[in-house]
CSV table of C-alpha atoms in Angstrom, one decimal:
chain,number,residue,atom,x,y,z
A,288,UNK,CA,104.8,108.2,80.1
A,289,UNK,CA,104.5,111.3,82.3
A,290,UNK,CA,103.9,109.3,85.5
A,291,UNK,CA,100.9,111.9,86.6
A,292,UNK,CA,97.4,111.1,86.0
A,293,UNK,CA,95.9,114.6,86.1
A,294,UNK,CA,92.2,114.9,87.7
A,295,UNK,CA,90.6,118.3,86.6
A,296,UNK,CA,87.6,119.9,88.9
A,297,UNK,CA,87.8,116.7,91.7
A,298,UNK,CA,84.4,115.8,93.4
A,299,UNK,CA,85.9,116.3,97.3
A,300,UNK,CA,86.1,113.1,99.1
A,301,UNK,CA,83.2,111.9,100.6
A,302,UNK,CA,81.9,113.0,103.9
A,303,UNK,CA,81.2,109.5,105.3
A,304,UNK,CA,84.4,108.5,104.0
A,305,UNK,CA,85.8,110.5,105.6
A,306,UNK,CA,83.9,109.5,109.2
A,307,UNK,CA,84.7,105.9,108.2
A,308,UNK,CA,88.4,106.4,108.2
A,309,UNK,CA,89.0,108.5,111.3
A,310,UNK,CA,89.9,106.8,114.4
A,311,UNK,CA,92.0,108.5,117.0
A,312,UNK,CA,91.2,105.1,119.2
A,313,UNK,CA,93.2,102.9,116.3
A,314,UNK,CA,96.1,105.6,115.8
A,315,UNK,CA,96.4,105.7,119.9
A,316,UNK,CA,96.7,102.2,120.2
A,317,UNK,CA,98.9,101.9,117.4
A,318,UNK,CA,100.7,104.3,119.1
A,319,UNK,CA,100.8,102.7,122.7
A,320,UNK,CA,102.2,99.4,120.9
A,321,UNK,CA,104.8,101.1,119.2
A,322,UNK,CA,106.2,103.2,122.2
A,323,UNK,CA,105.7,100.6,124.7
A,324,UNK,CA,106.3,96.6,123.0
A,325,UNK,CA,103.9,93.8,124.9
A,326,UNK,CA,107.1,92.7,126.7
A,327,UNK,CA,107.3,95.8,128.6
A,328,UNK,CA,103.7,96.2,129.4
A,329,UNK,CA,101.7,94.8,132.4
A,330,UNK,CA,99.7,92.2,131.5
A,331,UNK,CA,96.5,93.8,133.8
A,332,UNK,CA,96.6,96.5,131.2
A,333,UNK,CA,95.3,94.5,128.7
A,334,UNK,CA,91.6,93.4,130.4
A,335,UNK,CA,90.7,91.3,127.5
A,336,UNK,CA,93.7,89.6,127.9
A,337,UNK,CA,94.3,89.1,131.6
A,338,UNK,CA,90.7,88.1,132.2
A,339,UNK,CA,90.8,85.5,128.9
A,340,UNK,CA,94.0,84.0,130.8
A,341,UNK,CA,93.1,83.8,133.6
A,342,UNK,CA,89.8,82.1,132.6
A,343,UNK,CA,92.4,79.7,130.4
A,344,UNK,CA,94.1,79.4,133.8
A,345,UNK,CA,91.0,78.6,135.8
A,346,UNK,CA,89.7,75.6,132.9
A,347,UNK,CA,93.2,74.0,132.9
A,348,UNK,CA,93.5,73.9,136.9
A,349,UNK,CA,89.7,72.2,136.6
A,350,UNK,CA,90.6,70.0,133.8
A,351,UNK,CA,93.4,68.2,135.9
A,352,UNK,CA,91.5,68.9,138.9
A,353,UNK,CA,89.1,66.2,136.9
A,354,UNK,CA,91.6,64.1,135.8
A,355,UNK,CA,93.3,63.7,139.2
A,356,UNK,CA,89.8,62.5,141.0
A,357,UNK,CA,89.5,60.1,138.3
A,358,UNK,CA,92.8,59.0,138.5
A,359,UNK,CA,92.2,58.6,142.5
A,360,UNK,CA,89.2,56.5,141.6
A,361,UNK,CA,90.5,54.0,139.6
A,362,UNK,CA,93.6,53.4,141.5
A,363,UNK,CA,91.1,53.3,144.4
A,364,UNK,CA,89.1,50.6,142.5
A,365,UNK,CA,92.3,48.6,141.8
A,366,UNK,CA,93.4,48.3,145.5
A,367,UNK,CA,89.7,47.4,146.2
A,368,UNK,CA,89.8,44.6,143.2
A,369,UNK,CA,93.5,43.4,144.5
A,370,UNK,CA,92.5,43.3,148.0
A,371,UNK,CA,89.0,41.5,147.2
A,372,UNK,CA,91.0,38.8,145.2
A,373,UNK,CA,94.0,38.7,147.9
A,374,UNK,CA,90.8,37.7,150.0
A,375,UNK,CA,89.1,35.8,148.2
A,376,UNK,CA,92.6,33.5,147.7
A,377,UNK,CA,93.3,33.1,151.5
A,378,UNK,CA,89.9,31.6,151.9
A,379,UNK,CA,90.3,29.4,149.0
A,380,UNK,CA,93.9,28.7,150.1
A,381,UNK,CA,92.1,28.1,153.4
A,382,UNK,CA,89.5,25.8,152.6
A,383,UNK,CA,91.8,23.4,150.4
A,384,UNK,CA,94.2,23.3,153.6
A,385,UNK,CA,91.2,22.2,155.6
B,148,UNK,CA,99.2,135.9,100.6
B,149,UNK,CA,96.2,135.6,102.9
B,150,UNK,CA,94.2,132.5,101.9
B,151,UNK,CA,92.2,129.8,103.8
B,152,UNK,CA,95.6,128.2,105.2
B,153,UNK,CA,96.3,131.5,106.8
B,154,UNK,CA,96.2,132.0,110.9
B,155,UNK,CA,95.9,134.7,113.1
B,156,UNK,CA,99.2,134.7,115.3
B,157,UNK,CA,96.8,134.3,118.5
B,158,UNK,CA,95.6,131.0,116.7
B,159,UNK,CA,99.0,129.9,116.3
B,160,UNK,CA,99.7,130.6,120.0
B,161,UNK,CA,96.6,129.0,121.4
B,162,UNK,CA,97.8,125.8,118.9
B,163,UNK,CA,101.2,125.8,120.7
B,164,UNK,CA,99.5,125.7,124.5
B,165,UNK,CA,97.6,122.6,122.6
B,166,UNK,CA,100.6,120.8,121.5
B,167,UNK,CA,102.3,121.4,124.6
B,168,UNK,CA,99.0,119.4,126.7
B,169,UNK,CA,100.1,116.4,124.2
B,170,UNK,CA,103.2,116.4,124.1
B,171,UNK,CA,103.4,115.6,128.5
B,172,UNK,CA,100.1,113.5,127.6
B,173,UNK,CA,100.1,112.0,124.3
B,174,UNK,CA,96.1,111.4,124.3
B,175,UNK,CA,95.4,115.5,124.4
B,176,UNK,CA,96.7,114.6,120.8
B,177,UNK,CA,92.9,113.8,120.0
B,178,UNK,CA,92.2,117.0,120.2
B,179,UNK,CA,95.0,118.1,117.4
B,180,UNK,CA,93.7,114.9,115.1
B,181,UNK,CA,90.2,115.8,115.3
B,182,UNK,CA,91.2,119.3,114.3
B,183,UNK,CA,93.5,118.7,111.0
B,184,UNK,CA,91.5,114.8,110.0
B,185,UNK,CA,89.6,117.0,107.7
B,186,UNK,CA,92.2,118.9,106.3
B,187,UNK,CA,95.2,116.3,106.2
B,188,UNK,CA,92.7,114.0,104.3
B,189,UNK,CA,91.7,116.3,101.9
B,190,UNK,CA,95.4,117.0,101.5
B,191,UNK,CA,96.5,113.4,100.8
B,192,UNK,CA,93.0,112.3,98.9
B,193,UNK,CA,94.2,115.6,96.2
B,194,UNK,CA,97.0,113.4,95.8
B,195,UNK,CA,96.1,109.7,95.7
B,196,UNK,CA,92.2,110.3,94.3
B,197,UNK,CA,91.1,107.1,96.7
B,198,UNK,CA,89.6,107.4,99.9
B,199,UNK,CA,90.9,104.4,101.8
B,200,UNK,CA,94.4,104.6,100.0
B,201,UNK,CA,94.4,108.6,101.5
B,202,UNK,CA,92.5,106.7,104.9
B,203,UNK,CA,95.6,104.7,105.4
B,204,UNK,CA,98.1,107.0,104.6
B,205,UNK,CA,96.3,109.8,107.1
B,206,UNK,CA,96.5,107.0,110.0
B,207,UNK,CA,99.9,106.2,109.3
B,208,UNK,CA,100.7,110.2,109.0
B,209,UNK,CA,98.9,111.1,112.7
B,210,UNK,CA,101.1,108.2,114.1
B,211,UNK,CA,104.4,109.2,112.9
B,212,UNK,CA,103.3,113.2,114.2
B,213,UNK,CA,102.4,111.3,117.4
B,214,UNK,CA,105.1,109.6,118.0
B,215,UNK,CA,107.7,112.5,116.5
B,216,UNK,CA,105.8,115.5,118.8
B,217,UNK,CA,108.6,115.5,122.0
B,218,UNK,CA,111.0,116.6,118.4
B,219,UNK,CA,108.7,118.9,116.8
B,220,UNK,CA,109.8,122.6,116.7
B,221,UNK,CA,107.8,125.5,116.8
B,222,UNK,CA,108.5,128.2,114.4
B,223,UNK,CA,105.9,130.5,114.5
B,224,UNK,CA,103.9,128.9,111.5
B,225,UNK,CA,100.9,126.5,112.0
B,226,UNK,CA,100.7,123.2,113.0
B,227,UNK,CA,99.1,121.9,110.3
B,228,UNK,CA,102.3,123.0,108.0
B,229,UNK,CA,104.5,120.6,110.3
B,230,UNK,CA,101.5,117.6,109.9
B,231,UNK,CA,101.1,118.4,106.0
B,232,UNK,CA,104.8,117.7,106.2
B,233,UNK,CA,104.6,114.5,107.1
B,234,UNK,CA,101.8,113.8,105.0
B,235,UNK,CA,103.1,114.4,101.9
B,236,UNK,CA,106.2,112.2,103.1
B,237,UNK,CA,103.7,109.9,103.3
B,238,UNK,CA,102.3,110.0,100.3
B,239,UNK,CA,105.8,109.8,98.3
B,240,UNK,CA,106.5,106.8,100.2
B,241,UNK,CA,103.5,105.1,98.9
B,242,UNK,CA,104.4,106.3,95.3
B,243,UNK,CA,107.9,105.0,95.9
B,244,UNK,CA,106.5,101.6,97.1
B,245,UNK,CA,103.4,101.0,94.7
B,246,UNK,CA,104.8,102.8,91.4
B,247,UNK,CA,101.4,103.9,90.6
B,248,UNK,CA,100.6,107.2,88.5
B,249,UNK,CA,101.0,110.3,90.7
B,250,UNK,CA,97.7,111.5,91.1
B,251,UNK,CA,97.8,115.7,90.5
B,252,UNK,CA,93.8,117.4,91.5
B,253,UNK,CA,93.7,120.5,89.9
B,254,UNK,CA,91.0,123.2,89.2
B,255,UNK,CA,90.7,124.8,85.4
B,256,UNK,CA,91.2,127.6,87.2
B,257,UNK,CA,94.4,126.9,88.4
B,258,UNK,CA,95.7,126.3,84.9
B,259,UNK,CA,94.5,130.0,83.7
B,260,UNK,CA,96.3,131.0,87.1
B,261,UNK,CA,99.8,129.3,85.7
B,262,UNK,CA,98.9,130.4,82.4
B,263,UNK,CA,99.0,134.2,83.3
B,264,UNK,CA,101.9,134.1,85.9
B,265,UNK,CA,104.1,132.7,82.8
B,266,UNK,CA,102.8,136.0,81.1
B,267,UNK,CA,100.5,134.2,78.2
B,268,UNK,CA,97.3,134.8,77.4
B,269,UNK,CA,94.2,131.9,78.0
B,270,UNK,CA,93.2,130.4,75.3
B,271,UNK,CA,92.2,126.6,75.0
B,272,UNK,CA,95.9,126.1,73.3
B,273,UNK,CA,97.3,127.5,75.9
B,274,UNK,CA,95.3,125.2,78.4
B,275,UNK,CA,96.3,121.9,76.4
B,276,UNK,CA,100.0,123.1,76.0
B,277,UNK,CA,100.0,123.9,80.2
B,278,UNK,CA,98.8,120.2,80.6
B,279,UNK,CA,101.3,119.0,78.3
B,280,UNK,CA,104.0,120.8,80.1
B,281,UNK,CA,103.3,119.5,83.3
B,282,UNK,CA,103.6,116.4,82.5
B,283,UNK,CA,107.0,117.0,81.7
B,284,UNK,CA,107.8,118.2,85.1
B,285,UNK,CA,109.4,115.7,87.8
B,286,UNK,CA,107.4,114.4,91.2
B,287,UNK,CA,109.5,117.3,92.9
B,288,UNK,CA,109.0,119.9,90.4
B,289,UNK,CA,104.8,118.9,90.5
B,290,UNK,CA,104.9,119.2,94.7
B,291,UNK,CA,105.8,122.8,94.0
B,292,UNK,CA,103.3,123.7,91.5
B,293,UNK,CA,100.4,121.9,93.3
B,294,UNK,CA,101.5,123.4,96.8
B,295,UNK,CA,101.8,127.0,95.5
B,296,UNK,CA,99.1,127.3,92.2
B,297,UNK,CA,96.7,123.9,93.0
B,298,UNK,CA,96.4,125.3,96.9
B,299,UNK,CA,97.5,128.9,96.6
B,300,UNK,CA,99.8,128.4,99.8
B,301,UNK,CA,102.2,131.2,101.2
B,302,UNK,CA,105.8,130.6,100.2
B,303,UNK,CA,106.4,130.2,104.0
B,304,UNK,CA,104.1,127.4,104.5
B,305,UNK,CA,105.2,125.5,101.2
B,306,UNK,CA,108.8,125.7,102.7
B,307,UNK,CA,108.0,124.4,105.8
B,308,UNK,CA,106.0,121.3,104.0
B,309,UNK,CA,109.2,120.5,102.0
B,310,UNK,CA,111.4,121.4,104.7
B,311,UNK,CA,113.4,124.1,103.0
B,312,UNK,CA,114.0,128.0,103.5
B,313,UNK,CA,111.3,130.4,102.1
B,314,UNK,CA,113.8,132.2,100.2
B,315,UNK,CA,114.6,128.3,98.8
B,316,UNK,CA,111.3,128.1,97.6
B,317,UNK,CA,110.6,131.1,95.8
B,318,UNK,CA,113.5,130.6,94.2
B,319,UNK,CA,112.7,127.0,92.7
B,320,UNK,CA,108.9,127.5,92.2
B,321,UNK,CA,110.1,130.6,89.9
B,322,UNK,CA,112.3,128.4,88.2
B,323,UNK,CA,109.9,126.2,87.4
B,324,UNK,CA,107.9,129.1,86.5
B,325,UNK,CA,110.2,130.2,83.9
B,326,UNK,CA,111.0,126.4,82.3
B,327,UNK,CA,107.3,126.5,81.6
B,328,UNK,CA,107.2,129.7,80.1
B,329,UNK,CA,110.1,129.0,77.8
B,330,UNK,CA,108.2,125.7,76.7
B,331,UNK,CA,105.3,127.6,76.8
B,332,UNK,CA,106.9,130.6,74.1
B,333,UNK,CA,108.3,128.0,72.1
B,334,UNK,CA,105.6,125.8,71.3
B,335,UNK,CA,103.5,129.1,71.0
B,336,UNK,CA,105.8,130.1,68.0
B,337,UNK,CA,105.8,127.0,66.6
């Protein structure tokens, strides 16, 4: 086996090929990632980034926001329950004194 | 040897005030890429004969130029030489990795071309024989042939792409020159 595959008269590649493939955007960025790793880079440069954490961030703090009121609220309703019923026993207690 | 890879020494120059823009800010580098795409493409496509295999490798080739520009020399020869440089490195690290067929593009032209320099005459024999012969030759031997008969480069600018002296690569491309003529002389009287 020669190892070459020998193509005679070529059609050149095509034009929109061509187009398709070039993408100084995707070479740059490649480029910024390689010369400076994440873990050196400010997270603000990355907008798509900071502003999805932040947003991450912002639901997590209003999740346990949530969670805390509810947690008030039923602790709330359980003093109201203990002290209704340590009432209600004091006039029962009462009333079979009397 | 003028040919369509030749440059007027003011281009060269003006190229050199370009390089020296990207090299203190790497994004004036767009303006070298959208320059040699074309040309670097075609280069690597000769080579691989698919468009998104050649697509990849031409990313991966603009990168490595990118990121090796603060190293690059000039020498008084275009840019393009140093970037065809690193494209063909490219391109012999895909072969090394994927153990494909080397793709070779060549005009019938090109053949007659080799046919005369090795002092025969062009006949369809001859032609076959040629083929046959080359496929003899090794994946360093080929780059030779296709940089100097397949593109019709200067000497100078096929050193610079393999990174040898000029004197270096008249020397081997004759060599190779004169194996194929002594195949070619013996099969002839055959």
């Amino acid at each position: 086996m020669s190892g070459f595959k020998f193509n005679i008269d070529p059609a050149p590649p095509k034009e929109e090929k061509i187009a398709e493939h070039r993408n100084f955007g995707k070479v740059m960025h490649n480029y910024q990632r390689m010369t400076n790793p994440l873990y050196r880079t400010p997270l603000y440069r990355y907008r798509r980034v900071f502003l999805s954490l932040i947003l991450v961030l912002l639901v997590a703090w209003l999740i346990s926001e949530y969670g805390n009121e509810e947690q008030k609220e039923k602790q709330q309703q359980t003093a109201d329950s203990i002290r209704k019923a340590d009432s209600l026993n004091k006039i029962l207690n009462d009333k079979s004194k009397r | 040897m003028l040919n369509q890879h030749h440059k007027t020494k003011e281009q060269i120059l003006s190229e050199n005030q370009l390089i020296e823009e990207a090299r203190k800010d790497p994004a004036r580098f767009g303006l070298l890429y959208e320059k040699y795409y074309r040309q670097i493409f075609v280069f690597v496509f000769r080579r691989t004969g698919d468009e998104d295999i050649a697509g990849d490798i031409v990313s991966d080739a603009f990168l490595k130029a990118m990121v090796a520009l603060p190293k690059y020399e000039f020498k008084g020869l275009p840019f393009s030489s140093w970037l065809f440089r690193i494209a063909l490195n490219e391109v012999n690290m895909f072969y090394r990795k994927d153990k494909r067929e080397r793709n070779v593009s060549l005009e019938q032209s090109d053949l007659k071309n080799i046919i005369t320099e090795a002092g025969e005459e062009n006949t369809a024999e001859a032609d076959r024989m040629v083929m046959q012969l080359l496929s003899s030759l090794t994946a360093e031997e080929m780059q030779f042939i296709e940089l100097r008969f397949f593109e019709k480069r200067a000497f100078a600018e096929v050193a610079e792409i393999l990174g040898i002296t000029e004197n270096n690569a008249k020397v081997r491309t004759y060599r190779i020159l004169d194996k194929l003529k002594v195949l070619l002389n013996k099969n002839s009287t055959n």
